[in-house]
XYZ file of C-alpha atoms in Angstrom:
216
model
C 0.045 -3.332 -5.632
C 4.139 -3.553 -5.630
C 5.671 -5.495 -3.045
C 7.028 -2.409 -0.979
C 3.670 -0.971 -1.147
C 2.058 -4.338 0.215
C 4.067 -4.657 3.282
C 4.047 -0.976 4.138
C 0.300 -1.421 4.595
C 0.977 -4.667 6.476
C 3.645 -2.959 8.850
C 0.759 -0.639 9.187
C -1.626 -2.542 9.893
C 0.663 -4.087 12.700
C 1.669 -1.000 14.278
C -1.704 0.363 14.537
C -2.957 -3.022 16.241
C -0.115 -2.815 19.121
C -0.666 0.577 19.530
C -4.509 -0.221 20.238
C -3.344 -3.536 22.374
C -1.203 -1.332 24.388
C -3.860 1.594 24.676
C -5.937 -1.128 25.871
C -3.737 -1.819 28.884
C -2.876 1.871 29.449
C -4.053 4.023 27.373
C -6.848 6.839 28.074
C -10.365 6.387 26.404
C -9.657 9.205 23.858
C -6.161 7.422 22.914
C -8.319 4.385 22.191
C -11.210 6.057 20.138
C -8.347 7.485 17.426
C -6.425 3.824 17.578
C -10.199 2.015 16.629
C -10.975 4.767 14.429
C -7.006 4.978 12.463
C -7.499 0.654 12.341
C -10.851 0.845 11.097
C -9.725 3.077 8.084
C -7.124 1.306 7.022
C -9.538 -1.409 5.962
C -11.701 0.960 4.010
C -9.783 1.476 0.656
C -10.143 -2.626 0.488
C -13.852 -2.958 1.245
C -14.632 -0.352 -0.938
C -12.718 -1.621 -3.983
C -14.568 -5.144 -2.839
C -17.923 -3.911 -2.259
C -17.739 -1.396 -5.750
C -15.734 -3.362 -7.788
C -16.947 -1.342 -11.280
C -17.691 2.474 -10.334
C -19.815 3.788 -12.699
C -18.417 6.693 -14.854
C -20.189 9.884 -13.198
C -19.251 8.107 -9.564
C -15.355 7.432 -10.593
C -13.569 10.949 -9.653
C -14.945 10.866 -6.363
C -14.231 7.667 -5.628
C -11.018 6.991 -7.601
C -8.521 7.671 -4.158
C -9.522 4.501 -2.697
C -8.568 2.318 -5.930
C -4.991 3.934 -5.539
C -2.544 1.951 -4.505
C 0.239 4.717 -3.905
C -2.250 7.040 -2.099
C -3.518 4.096 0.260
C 0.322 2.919 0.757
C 0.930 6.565 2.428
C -2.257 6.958 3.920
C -1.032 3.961 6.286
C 1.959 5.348 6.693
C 0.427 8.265 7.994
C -2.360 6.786 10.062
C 0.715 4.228 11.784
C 2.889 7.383 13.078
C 0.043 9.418 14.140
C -1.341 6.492 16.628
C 2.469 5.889 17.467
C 2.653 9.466 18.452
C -0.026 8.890 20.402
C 0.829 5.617 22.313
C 3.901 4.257 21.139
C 3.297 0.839 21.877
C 3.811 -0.854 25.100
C 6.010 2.272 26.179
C 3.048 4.483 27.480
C 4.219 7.051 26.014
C 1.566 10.581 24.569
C 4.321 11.919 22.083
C 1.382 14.736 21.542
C 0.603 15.346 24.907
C 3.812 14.669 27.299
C 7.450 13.304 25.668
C 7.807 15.701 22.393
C 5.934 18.476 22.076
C 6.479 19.163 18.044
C 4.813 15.185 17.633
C 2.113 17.275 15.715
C 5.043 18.887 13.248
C 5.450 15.094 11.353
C 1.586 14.511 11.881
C 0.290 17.648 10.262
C 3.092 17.047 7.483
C 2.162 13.785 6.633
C -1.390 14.943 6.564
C -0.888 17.788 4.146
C 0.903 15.250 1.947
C -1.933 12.841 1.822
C -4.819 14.860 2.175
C -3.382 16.788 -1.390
C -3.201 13.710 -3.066
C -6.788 12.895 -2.704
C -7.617 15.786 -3.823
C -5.586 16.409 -6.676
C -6.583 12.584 -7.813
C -10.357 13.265 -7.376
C -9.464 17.480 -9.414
C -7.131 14.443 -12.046
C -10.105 12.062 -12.570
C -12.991 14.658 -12.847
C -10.844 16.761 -15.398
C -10.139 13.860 -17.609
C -13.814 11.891 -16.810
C -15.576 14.818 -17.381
C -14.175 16.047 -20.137
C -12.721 19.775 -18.768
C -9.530 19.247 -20.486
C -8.249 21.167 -16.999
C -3.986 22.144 -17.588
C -1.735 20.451 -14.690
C -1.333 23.940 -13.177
C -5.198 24.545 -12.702
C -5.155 20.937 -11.204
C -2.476 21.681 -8.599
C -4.505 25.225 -8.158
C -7.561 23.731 -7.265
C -6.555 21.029 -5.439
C -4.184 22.928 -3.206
C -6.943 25.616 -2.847
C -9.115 22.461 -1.502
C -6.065 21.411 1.464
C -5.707 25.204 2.474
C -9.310 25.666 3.182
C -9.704 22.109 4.724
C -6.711 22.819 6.744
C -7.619 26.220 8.198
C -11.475 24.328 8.826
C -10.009 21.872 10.797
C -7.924 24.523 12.869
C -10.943 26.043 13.619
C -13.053 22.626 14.218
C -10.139 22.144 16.828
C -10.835 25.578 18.200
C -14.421 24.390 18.376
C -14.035 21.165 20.731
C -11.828 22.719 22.466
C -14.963 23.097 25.601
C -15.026 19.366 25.660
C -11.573 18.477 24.795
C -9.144 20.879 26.305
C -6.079 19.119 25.266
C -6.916 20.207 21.909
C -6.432 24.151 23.065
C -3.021 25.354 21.361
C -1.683 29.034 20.458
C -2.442 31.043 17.391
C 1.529 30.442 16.594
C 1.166 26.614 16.696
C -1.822 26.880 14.581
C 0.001 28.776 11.737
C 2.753 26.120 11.944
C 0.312 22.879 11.705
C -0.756 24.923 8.619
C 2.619 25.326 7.437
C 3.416 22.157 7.782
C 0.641 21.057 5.842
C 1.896 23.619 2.356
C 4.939 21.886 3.227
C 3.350 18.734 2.890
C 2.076 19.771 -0.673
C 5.476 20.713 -1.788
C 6.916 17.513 -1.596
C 3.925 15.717 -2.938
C 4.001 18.218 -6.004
C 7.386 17.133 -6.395
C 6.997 13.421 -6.158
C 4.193 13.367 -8.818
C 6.019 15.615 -10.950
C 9.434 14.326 -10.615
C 8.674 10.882 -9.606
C 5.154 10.011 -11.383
C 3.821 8.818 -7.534
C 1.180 7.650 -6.335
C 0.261 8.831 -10.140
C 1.445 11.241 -12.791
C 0.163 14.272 -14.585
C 1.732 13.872 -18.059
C -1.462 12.206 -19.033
C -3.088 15.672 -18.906
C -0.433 17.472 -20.907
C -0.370 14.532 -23.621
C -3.941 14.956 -23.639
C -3.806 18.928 -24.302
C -1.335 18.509 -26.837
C -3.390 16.261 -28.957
C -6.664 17.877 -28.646
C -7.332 18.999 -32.040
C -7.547 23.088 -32.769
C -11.121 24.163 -33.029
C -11.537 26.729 -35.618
């Protein structure tokens, strides 16, 4: 892991726990169940890689986001501002529910961005673990296929808890935008892997097309 990349997930790590410490003081009991839950996966990526050291071949594409070092870097960056937005620490402030009502416009972002790296890695790994010999474009196809529909799921999983949880209620036009966002988060991923070769690249694919011998 590159420096940067270590003490992003430190800062993280740090932000999350005040948030929680704060929550604890004055935060509501929903406020606390995301700041337990958005600690407790932070600390996932490392167990696994400690507790499956050596994934076996078949197991590898599904598993290969939590050996990433780039994907686990932003994952904490994401998991850090969406508990801030939802108790910036010692401030008692609900960015999401009270001081800024577009708090969800960075969230959702930030989610899209992630959420379509994991993907494409696990679409990546089983194209080139498998064999499938899959071009960069069908990767980014499938994989962005895969955030649409898990986007538009969650919209309606909101829409769903909505009995129990009415904070969660929102309007058909601030649904389409936290979908939106989320394509918008894509974009800029696309561009970092393609322009930037982060968390990963895709060249590996096209050098591997290239030299695939012609079957006649």
């Amino acid at each position: 892991m590159r420096r940067w990349e270590s003490f992003t997930v430190a800062a993280s790590f740090g932000v999350v726990s005040l948030a929680l410490v704060s929550i604890i003081g004055e935060g509501t009991l929903d406020q606390m169940a995301a700041a337990v839950f958005g600690l407790a996966s932070l600390f996932v990526p490392p167990l696994v890689r400690r507790a499956y050291p050596s994934p076996g071949r078949r197991a590898w594409p599904w598993v290969s986001p939590f050996y990433s070092d780039g994907i686990y870097t932003l994952f904490s960056i994401f998991i850090a501002a969406h508990i801030t937005f939802l108790e910036v620490p010692f401030l008692n402030l609900d960015l999401y529910n009270g001081t800024w009502g577009y708090a969800d416009v960075p969230s959702h972002f930030l989610g899209g961005l992630v959420t379509w790296f994991i993907f494409n890695e696990v679409v990546l790994e089983a194209s080139q673990t498998y064999g499938l010999k899959w071009s960069p474009k069908k990767i980014i196809g499938i994989s962005f296929f895969a955030l649409f529909v898990a986007g538009i799921l969650w919209e309606f999983f909101e829409v769903a808890l909505q009995p129990e949880m009415p904070w969660l209620e929102e309007s058909l036009s601030n649904k389409i935008q936290d979908v939106v966002m989320e394509i918008l988060g894509f974009l800029v991923g696309l561009l970092l892997v393609v322009k930037l070769g982060y968390p990963y690249e895709l060249q590996s694919v096209d050098a591997q097309l290239r030299n695939e011998p012609k079957r006649i």
